[in-house]
PDB file of C-alpha atoms and ligand atoms in Angstrom:
ATOM      1  CA  MET A  87      33.537  24.084  90.661  1.00 90.00           C
ATOM      2  CA  TYR A  88      33.701  22.828  94.219  1.00 93.00           C
ATOM      3  CA  TRP A  89      31.491  19.859  93.340  1.00 92.00           C
ATOM      4  CA  ASN A  90      34.014  18.556  90.772  1.00 93.00           C
ATOM      5  CA  THR A  91      36.775  16.063  91.575  1.00 96.00           C
ATOM      6  CA  ALA A  92      40.398  17.199  91.705  1.00 96.00           C
ATOM      7  CA  ASP A  93      41.090  15.189  88.533  1.00 96.00           C
ATOM      8  CA  GLU A  94      38.265  16.962  86.718  1.00 96.00           C
ATOM      9  CA  ILE A  95      39.672  20.311  87.813  1.00 96.00           C
ATOM     10  CA  MET A  96      43.167  19.228  86.684  1.00 96.00           C
ATOM     11  CA  GLU A  97      41.807  18.282  83.276  1.00 96.00           C
ATOM     12  CA  LYS A  98      39.977  21.580  82.821  1.00 96.00           C
ATOM     13  CA  ASN A  99      42.975  23.448  84.276  1.00 96.00           C
ATOM     14  CA  PRO A 100      41.331  26.868  84.811  1.00 97.00           C
ATOM     15  CA  ASP A 101      43.611  29.812  85.625  1.00 97.00           C
ATOM     16  CA  LEU A 102      40.763  31.770  87.285  1.00 98.00           C
ATOM     17  CA  ALA A 103      39.361  31.036  90.739  1.00 98.00           C
ATOM     18  CA  ILE A 104      36.297  32.741  92.225  1.00 98.00           C
ATOM     19  CA  ILE A 105      35.834  33.240  95.965  1.00 98.00           C
ATOM     20  CA  PRO A 106      32.314  34.379  96.908  1.00 98.00           C
ATOM     21  CA  VAL A 107      32.202  36.128 100.288  1.00 98.00           C
ATOM     22  CA  GLY A 108      29.045  36.559 102.342  1.00 98.00           C
ATOM     23  CA  SER A 109      28.210  37.403 105.947  1.00 97.00           C
ATOM     24  CA  ILE A 110      25.946  36.078 108.671  1.00 98.00           C
ATOM     25  CA  GLU A 111      24.034  39.028 110.119  1.00 97.00           C
ATOM     26  CA  GLN A 112      20.561  40.392 110.795  1.00 97.00           C
ATOM     27  CA  HIS A 113      18.554  41.356 107.715  1.00 97.00           C
ATOM     28  CA  GLY A 114      15.524  43.008 109.278  1.00 97.00           C
ATOM     29  CA  PRO A 115      12.387  41.263 110.557  1.00 98.00           C
ATOM     30  CA  HIS A 116      11.655  39.573 107.216  1.00 98.00           C
ATOM     31  CA  LEU A 117      14.924  38.041 105.874  1.00 98.00           C
ATOM     32  CA  PRO A 118      17.159  35.241 107.243  1.00 98.00           C
ATOM     33  CA  VAL A 119      20.616  35.926 108.682  1.00 98.00           C
ATOM     34  CA  MET A 120      22.059  33.791 105.848  1.00 98.00           C
ATOM     35  CA  THR A 121      20.988  36.389 103.243  1.00 98.00           C
ATOM     36  CA  ASP A 122      24.434  37.580 102.100  1.00 97.00           C
ATOM     37  CA  TRP A 123      25.758  34.001 102.069  1.00 98.00           C
ATOM     38  CA  ALA A 124      22.788  32.825  99.960  1.00 98.00           C
ATOM     39  CA  VAL A 125      23.195  35.746  97.529  1.00 98.00           C
ATOM     40  CA  ALA A 126      26.947  35.122  97.173  1.00 98.00           C
ATOM     41  CA  THR A 127      26.380  31.397  96.620  1.00 98.00           C
ATOM     42  CA  GLU A 128      23.854  31.913  93.816  1.00 98.00           C
ATOM     43  CA  LEU A 129      25.792  34.726  92.142  1.00 98.00           C
ATOM     44  CA  GLY A 130      29.037  32.748  92.437  1.00 98.00           C
ATOM     45  CA  LYS A 131      27.531  29.769  90.574  1.00 98.00           C
ATOM     46  CA  ARG A 132      26.271  31.990  87.790  1.00 98.00           C
ATOM     47  CA  VAL A 133      29.591  33.812  87.369  1.00 98.00           C
ATOM     48  CA  ALA A 134      31.540  30.528  87.425  1.00 97.00           C
ATOM     49  CA  GLN A 135      29.277  29.040  84.751  1.00 97.00           C
ATOM     50  CA  LYS A 136      29.905  32.053  82.500  1.00 98.00           C
ATOM     51  CA  THR A 137      33.685  32.038  82.987  1.00 97.00           C
ATOM     52  CA  GLY A 138      34.591  28.353  83.451  1.00 96.00           C
ATOM     53  CA  ALA A 139      36.402  29.326  86.654  1.00 97.00           C
ATOM     54  CA  PHE A 140      37.148  27.142  89.660  1.00 98.00           C
ATOM     55  CA  LEU A 141      34.441  28.185  92.127  1.00 98.00           C
ATOM     56  CA  LEU A 142      35.145  27.930  95.849  1.00 98.00           C
ATOM     57  CA  PRO A 143      32.285  27.465  98.311  1.00 98.00           C
ATOM     58  CA  THR A 144      31.075  30.790  99.685  1.00 98.00           C
ATOM     59  CA  LEU A 145      32.865  32.004 102.805  1.00 98.00           C
ATOM     60  CA  PRO A 146      29.994  32.547 105.263  1.00 98.00           C
ATOM     61  CA  VAL A 147      31.677  34.794 107.839  1.00 97.00           C
ATOM     62  CA  SER A 148      33.488  38.103 107.328  1.00 97.00           C
ATOM     63  CA  THR A 149      33.258  41.401 109.219  1.00 97.00           C
ATOM     64  CA  CYS A 150      29.918  42.899 110.328  1.00 95.00           C
ATOM     65  CA  ARG A 151      30.218  44.665 113.686  1.00 94.00           C
ATOM     66  CA  GLU A 152      27.834  47.321 112.338  1.00 94.00           C
ATOM     67  CA  HIS A 153      25.035  44.788 112.965  1.00 95.00           C
ATOM     68  CA  MET A 154      25.656  44.376 116.692  1.00 95.00           C
ATOM     69  CA  GLY A 155      22.575  44.595 118.887  1.00 95.00           C
ATOM     70  CA  LYS A 156      20.570  41.402 118.252  1.00 96.00           C
ATOM     71  CA  LYS A 157      21.656  37.762 118.281  1.00 96.00           C
ATOM     72  CA  GLY A 158      22.529  35.997 115.048  1.00 96.00           C
ATOM     73  CA  ALA A 159      25.469  37.975 113.643  1.00 96.00           C
ATOM     74  CA  VAL A 160      28.926  36.387 113.397  1.00 97.00           C
ATOM     75  CA  TRP A 161      32.099  38.318 112.639  1.00 97.00           C
ATOM     76  CA  MET A 162      35.855  38.121 112.865  1.00 97.00           C
ATOM     77  CA  GLU A 163      38.520  40.765 113.391  1.00 97.00           C
ATOM     78  CA  PRO A 164      39.357  42.608 110.134  1.00 97.00           C
ATOM     79  CA  THR A 165      43.010  41.560 110.595  1.00 97.00           C
ATOM     80  CA  THR A 166      41.947  37.879 110.846  1.00 98.00           C
ATOM     81  CA  PHE A 167      39.915  38.236 107.655  1.00 98.00           C
ATOM     82  CA  TYR A 168      42.864  39.897 105.920  1.00 98.00           C
ATOM     83  CA  GLN A 169      45.201  37.071 106.930  1.00 98.00           C
ATOM     84  CA  MET A 170      42.706  34.309 106.126  1.00 98.00           C
ATOM     85  CA  MET A 171      42.039  35.668 102.636  1.00 98.00           C
ATOM     86  CA  THR A 172      45.765  36.125 102.006  1.00 98.00           C
ATOM     87  CA  ASP A 173      46.381  32.478 102.949  1.00 98.00           C
ATOM     88  CA  ILE A 174      43.521  31.181 100.777  1.00 98.00           C
ATOM     89  CA  ILE A 175      44.564  33.227  97.743  1.00 98.00           C
ATOM     90  CA  LEU A 176      48.254  32.334  98.023  1.00 98.00           C
ATOM     91  CA  SER A 177      47.288  28.629  98.263  1.00 98.00           C
ATOM     92  CA  LEU A 178      45.542  29.079  94.903  1.00 98.00           C
ATOM     93  CA  LYS A 179      48.618  30.812  93.473  1.00 98.00           C
ATOM     94  CA  THR A 180      50.814  27.873  94.530  1.00 97.00           C
ATOM     95  CA  GLN A 181      48.594  25.574  92.438  1.00 96.00           C
ATOM     96  CA  GLY A 182      48.973  27.712  89.328  1.00 96.00           C
ATOM     97  CA  PHE A 183      45.931  29.950  89.471  1.00 98.00           C
ATOM     98  CA  LYS A 184      46.936  33.288  87.892  1.00 98.00           C
ATOM     99  CA  LYS A 185      43.686  35.158  88.497  1.00 98.00           C
ATOM    100  CA  VAL A 186      41.465  35.313  91.547  1.00 98.00           C
ATOM    101  CA  ALA A 187      38.148  37.163  91.622  1.00 98.00           C
ATOM    102  CA  ILE A 188      36.649  37.946  95.006  1.00 98.00           C
ATOM    103  CA  LEU A 189      32.880  38.213  94.718  1.00 98.00           C
ATOM    104  CA  GLN A 190      31.886  40.365  97.670  1.00 97.00           C
ATOM    105  CA  CYS A 191      28.182  40.260  98.557  1.00 96.00           C
ATOM    106  CA  HIS A 192      28.256  42.114 101.884  1.00 95.00           C
ATOM    107  CA  GLY A 193      28.913  45.842 101.983  1.00 89.00           C
ATOM    108  CA  GLY A 194      30.741  46.121 105.301  1.00 85.00           C
ATOM    109  CA  ILE A 195      34.079  44.439 104.522  1.00 94.00           C
ATOM    110  CA  PHE A 196      36.200  47.581 104.574  1.00 93.00           C
ATOM    111  CA  VAL A 197      39.482  45.655 104.903  1.00 96.00           C
ATOM    112  CA  MET A 198      38.914  44.298 101.384  1.00 97.00           C
ATOM    113  CA  THR A 199      40.523  47.317  99.687  1.00 96.00           C
ATOM    114  CA  PRO A 200      43.930  47.074 101.428  1.00 97.00           C
ATOM    115  CA  LEU A 201      43.799  43.273 101.064  1.00 98.00           C
ATOM    116  CA  VAL A 202      43.393  43.405  97.276  1.00 98.00           C
ATOM    117  CA  ARG A 203      45.840  46.286  96.864  1.00 98.00           C
ATOM    118  CA  ASP A 204      48.537  44.575  98.924  1.00 98.00           C
ATOM    119  CA  LEU A 205      48.170  41.209  97.147  1.00 98.00           C
ATOM    120  CA  ASN A 206      48.470  42.845  93.734  1.00 98.00           C
ATOM    121  CA  ALA A 207      51.352  45.083  94.822  1.00 97.00           C
ATOM    122  CA  LYS A 208      53.265  42.078  96.154  1.00 97.00           C
ATOM    123  CA  HIS A 209      52.410  39.401  93.561  1.00 97.00           C
ATOM    124  CA  ASN A 210      51.732  41.065  90.175  1.00 92.00           C
ATOM    125  CA  PRO A 211      52.292  39.913  87.476  1.00 92.00           C
ATOM    126  CA  ASP A 212      52.287  36.283  88.696  1.00 95.00           C
ATOM    127  CA  LEU A 213      48.940  36.754  90.412  1.00 97.00           C
ATOM    128  CA  MET A 214      46.108  39.168  89.729  1.00 98.00           C
ATOM    129  CA  VAL A 215      43.304  39.702  92.228  1.00 98.00           C
ATOM    130  CA  ALA A 216      40.085  41.475  91.199  1.00 98.00           C
ATOM    131  CA  LEU A 217      37.456  42.668  93.659  1.00 98.00           C
ATOM    132  CA  ILE A 218      33.867  42.544  92.458  1.00 97.00           C
ATOM    133  CA  ASP A 219      31.476  44.200  94.912  1.00 96.00           C
ATOM    134  CA  SER A 220      27.903  43.260  93.988  1.00 95.00           C
ATOM    135  CA  CYS A 221      26.473  46.238  95.950  1.00 93.00           C
ATOM    136  CA  VAL A 222      28.079  48.568  93.382  1.00 93.00           C
ATOM    137  CA  PHE A 223      25.707  47.133  90.745  1.00 95.00           C
ATOM    138  CA  PHE A 224      22.581  48.375  92.584  1.00 94.00           C
ATOM    139  CA  GLN A 225      22.938  51.808  90.947  1.00 94.00           C
ATOM    140  CA  THR A 226      23.201  50.303  87.445  1.00 96.00           C
ATOM    141  CA  LEU A 227      20.224  48.018  88.106  1.00 97.00           C
ATOM    142  CA  TYR A 228      18.244  51.093  89.149  1.00 97.00           C
ATOM    143  CA  GLN A 229      19.283  53.073  86.067  1.00 97.00           C
ATOM    144  CA  GLU A 230      18.339  50.139  83.827  1.00 97.00           C
ATOM    145  CA  GLY A 231      14.863  49.980  85.390  1.00 96.00           C
ATOM    146  CA  ILE A 232      15.289  46.556  87.012  1.00 97.00           C
ATOM    147  CA  LEU A 233      15.034  48.212  90.458  1.00 97.00           C
ATOM    148  CA  GLU A 234      12.390  50.785  91.412  1.00 96.00           C
ATOM    149  CA  THR A 235      14.386  52.216  94.323  1.00 96.00           C
ATOM    150  CA  ASN A 236      17.962  53.392  94.836  1.00 94.00           C
ATOM    151  CA  THR A 237      17.734  53.773  98.607  1.00 93.00           C
ATOM    152  CA  GLU A 238      19.085  50.354  99.550  1.00 93.00           C
ATOM    153  CA  LEU A 239      21.946  49.597 101.813  1.00 94.00           C
ATOM    154  CA  HIS A 240      20.508  46.547 103.528  1.00 96.00           C
ATOM    155  CA  ALA A 241      17.504  44.205 103.320  1.00 97.00           C
ATOM    156  CA  GLY A 242      15.635  46.469 100.895  1.00 97.00           C
ATOM    157  CA  GLU A 243      14.166  45.859  97.435  1.00 97.00           C
ATOM    158  CA  THR A 244      17.299  44.172  96.047  1.00 97.00           C
ATOM    159  CA  GLU A 245      18.254  41.691  98.745  1.00 97.00           C
ATOM    160  CA  THR A 246      14.626  40.821  99.489  1.00 98.00           C
ATOM    161  CA  SER A 247      13.991  40.132  95.787  1.00 98.00           C
ATOM    162  CA  MET A 248      17.074  37.925  95.553  1.00 98.00           C
ATOM    163  CA  ILE A 249      16.071  35.812  98.563  1.00 98.00           C
ATOM    164  CA  LEU A 250      12.502  35.582  97.233  1.00 98.00           C
ATOM    165  CA  ALA A 251      14.101  34.084  94.095  1.00 98.00           C
ATOM    166  CA  VAL A 252      16.354  31.499  95.777  1.00 98.00           C
ATOM    167  CA  ALA A 253      14.851  30.741  99.212  1.00 98.00           C
ATOM    168  CA  PRO A 254      11.255  32.057  99.294  1.00 98.00           C
ATOM    169  CA  GLU A 255      10.360  29.801 102.226  1.00 98.00           C
ATOM    170  CA  THR A 256      12.690  31.874 104.456  1.00 98.00           C
ATOM    171  CA  VAL A 257      11.120  35.272 103.630  1.00 98.00           C
ATOM    172  CA  HIS A 258       8.346  36.804 105.776  1.00 98.00           C
ATOM    173  CA  MET A 259       6.908  39.544 103.570  1.00 98.00           C
ATOM    174  CA  ASP A 260       4.130  40.194 106.116  1.00 97.00           C
ATOM    175  CA  ARG A 261       6.845  41.503 108.469  1.00 97.00           C
ATOM    176  CA  ALA A 262       8.725  43.595 105.870  1.00 97.00           C
ATOM    177  CA  VAL A 263       8.824  47.312 106.709  1.00 95.00           C
ATOM    178  CA  ASP A 264      10.381  50.013 104.526  1.00 97.00           C
ATOM    179  CA  PHE A 265      12.832  52.337 106.251  1.00 97.00           C
ATOM    180  CA  VAL A 266      15.397  54.764 104.863  1.00 96.00           C
ATOM    181  CA  PRO A 267      17.552  56.319 107.619  1.00 95.00           C
ATOM    182  CA  LYS A 268      18.282  60.042 107.713  1.00 94.00           C
ATOM    183  CA  VAL A 269      22.023  59.568 108.325  1.00 95.00           C
ATOM    184  CA  PRO A 270      24.529  58.656 105.597  1.00 93.00           C
ATOM    185  CA  ARG A 271      26.249  55.271 105.391  1.00 91.00           C
ATOM    186  CA  PRO A 272      29.549  56.332 107.064  1.00 91.00           C
ATOM    187  CA  TYR A 273      27.552  56.817 110.296  1.00 94.00           C
ATOM    188  CA  LEU A 274      27.690  53.013 110.695  1.00 92.00           C
ATOM    189  CA  SER A 275      31.139  53.729 112.148  1.00 91.00           C
ATOM    190  CA  TYR A 276      29.477  55.827 114.893  1.00 94.00           C
ATOM    191  CA  GLY A 277      26.792  53.368 115.952  1.00 94.00           C
ATOM    192  CA  SER A 278      25.230  50.070 114.875  1.00 95.00           C
ATOM    193  CA  ILE A 279      22.594  49.955 112.151  1.00 95.00           C
ATOM    194  CA  PHE A 280      19.895  49.715 114.855  1.00 96.00           C
ATOM    195  CA  ARG A 281      20.738  53.327 115.875  1.00 96.00           C
ATOM    196  CA  ALA A 282      19.923  54.439 112.326  1.00 96.00           C
ATOM    197  CA  SER A 283      17.057  52.020 111.649  1.00 96.00           C
ATOM    198  CA  PRO A 284      15.054  50.441 114.505  1.00 95.00           C
ATOM    199  CA  THR A 285      14.202  47.360 112.406  1.00 96.00           C
ATOM    200  CA  GLY A 286      17.656  46.931 110.867  1.00 96.00           C
ATOM    201  CA  VAL A 287      16.287  47.589 107.365  1.00 97.00           C
ATOM    202  CA  TRP A 288      17.874  50.246 105.130  1.00 97.00           C
ATOM    203  CA  GLY A 289      15.740  50.367 101.998  1.00 97.00           C
ATOM    204  CA  GLU A 290      12.314  49.466 100.651  1.00 97.00           C
ATOM    205  CA  PRO A 291      11.608  45.726 100.817  1.00 97.00           C
ATOM    206  CA  SER A 292       7.904  46.264 100.017  1.00 97.00           C
ATOM    207  CA  LYS A 293       8.947  46.737  96.366  1.00 97.00           C
ATOM    208  CA  ALA A 294      10.566  43.268  96.181  1.00 97.00           C
ATOM    209  CA  SER A 295       9.483  40.313  94.040  1.00 98.00           C
ATOM    210  CA  ALA A 296      10.901  36.933  93.017  1.00 98.00           C
ATOM    211  CA  GLU A 297      10.790  37.953  89.328  1.00 98.00           C
ATOM    212  CA  LYS A 298      12.954  40.977  90.101  1.00 98.00           C
ATOM    213  CA  GLY A 299      15.282  38.718  92.058  1.00 98.00           C
ATOM    214  CA  GLU A 300      15.848  36.526  89.001  1.00 98.00           C
ATOM    215  CA  GLN A 301      16.502  39.614  86.842  1.00 98.00           C
ATOM    216  CA  ILE A 302      18.910  41.007  89.462  1.00 98.00           C
ATOM    217  CA  PHE A 303      20.905  37.762  89.568  1.00 98.00           C
ATOM    218  CA  ALA A 304      21.024  37.461  85.770  1.00 98.00           C
ATOM    219  CA  ARG A 305      22.170  41.053  85.207  1.00 98.00           C
ATOM    220  CA  SER A 306      24.545  41.101  88.194  1.00 98.00           C
ATOM    221  CA  ALA A 307      26.288  37.979  86.875  1.00 98.00           C
ATOM    222  CA  GLU A 308      26.836  39.723  83.499  1.00 98.00           C
ATOM    223  CA  LEU A 309      28.110  42.883  85.212  1.00 98.00           C
ATOM    224  CA  ALA A 310      30.442  40.838  87.439  1.00 98.00           C
ATOM    225  CA  VAL A 311      32.018  39.128  84.416  1.00 98.00           C
ATOM    226  CA  GLU A 312      32.401  42.489  82.626  1.00 98.00           C
ATOM    227  CA  GLU A 313      33.992  44.100  85.671  1.00 97.00           C
ATOM    228  CA  MET A 314      36.450  41.283  86.327  1.00 97.00           C
ATOM    229  CA  ASN A 315      37.479  41.132  82.659  1.00 97.00           C
ATOM    230  CA  LYS A 316      38.122  44.884  82.703  1.00 98.00           C
ATOM    231  CA  ALA A 317      40.205  44.632  85.870  1.00 98.00           C
ATOM    232  CA  PHE A 318      42.269  41.660  84.621  1.00 98.00           C
ATOM    233  CA  SER A 319      42.857  43.317  81.200  1.00 97.00           C
ATOM    234  CA  TYR A 320      44.075  46.463  82.945  1.00 97.00           C
ATOM    235  CA  MET A 321      46.514  44.487  85.075  1.00 97.00           C
ATOM    236  CA  GLU A 322      47.660  42.326  82.148  1.00 95.00           C
ATOM    237  CA  ALA A 323      48.479  45.415  80.053  1.00 95.00           C
ATOM    238  CA  LYS A 324      50.893  46.838  82.616  1.00 94.00           C
ATOM    239  CA  GLU A 325      54.595  47.040  81.857  1.00 94.00           C
ATOM    240  CA  LYS A 326      57.292  47.266  84.472  1.00 94.00           C
ATOM    241  CA  PHE A 327      57.627  50.808  85.851  1.00 96.00           C
ATOM    242  CA  ASN A 328      61.187  51.262  87.149  1.00 96.00           C
ATOM    243  CA  TYR A 329      61.498  48.611  89.864  1.00 95.00           C
ATOM    244  CA  SER A 330      57.744  48.041  90.126  1.00 94.00           C
ATOM    245  CA  ASP A 331      55.472  45.471  88.470  1.00 93.00           C
ATOM    246  CA  PHE A 332      52.492  46.939  90.319  1.00 95.00           C
TER     247      PHE A 332
HETATM  248 ZN1   ZN B 559      22.938  41.796 103.053  1.00 64.92          ZN
END
């Protein structure tokens, strides 16, 4: 964990590192701009506790141009993010970490797929990088009855519940308004979220509660561990294919 000393980390000698990734961006009229960072921080701690991994502090800034239109969003170029993550992960490899799990808690980081693919193609089997996207769990949480809605892309039932669980003093439920846009998600490449949703909400925050938030964190942490174990087992089982370890 990032609150341990270097000697404590040396003694424990984990081969897995976890990098939670958030974003700073608008989350409707009722949630703080730190929402994705706060979610990634809480989920990261829970996943690290279950796995004994070395947990890095959550990276607050990634890519979120789809939230342009109001003040309070911070982004970098996708190529900068790609290079920054490559540098961070290769610094971990130099120190003997064999596995890195990226815990992505913001949907709009589209450069993540080539980043993970390239790192594995270049560094397998010495380094394995798994991408865990917490937004993918929303569907499972809905099927399992933890969520009442499956309309969420942003600031809906799920994210509002999670912030109610970890930072209730920052949530303004009296300002929460449900809104499900008529256009599909890929339209965020044609115009900012405010074109699709005047309030910047994509989902149903009125269904949120702190109790649900706790359930979402608990189940998402289990699903994250399952998913990363599956990904690492798959990569570990590979044999060389002609010239390729990938
Ligand atoms: Zn979010």
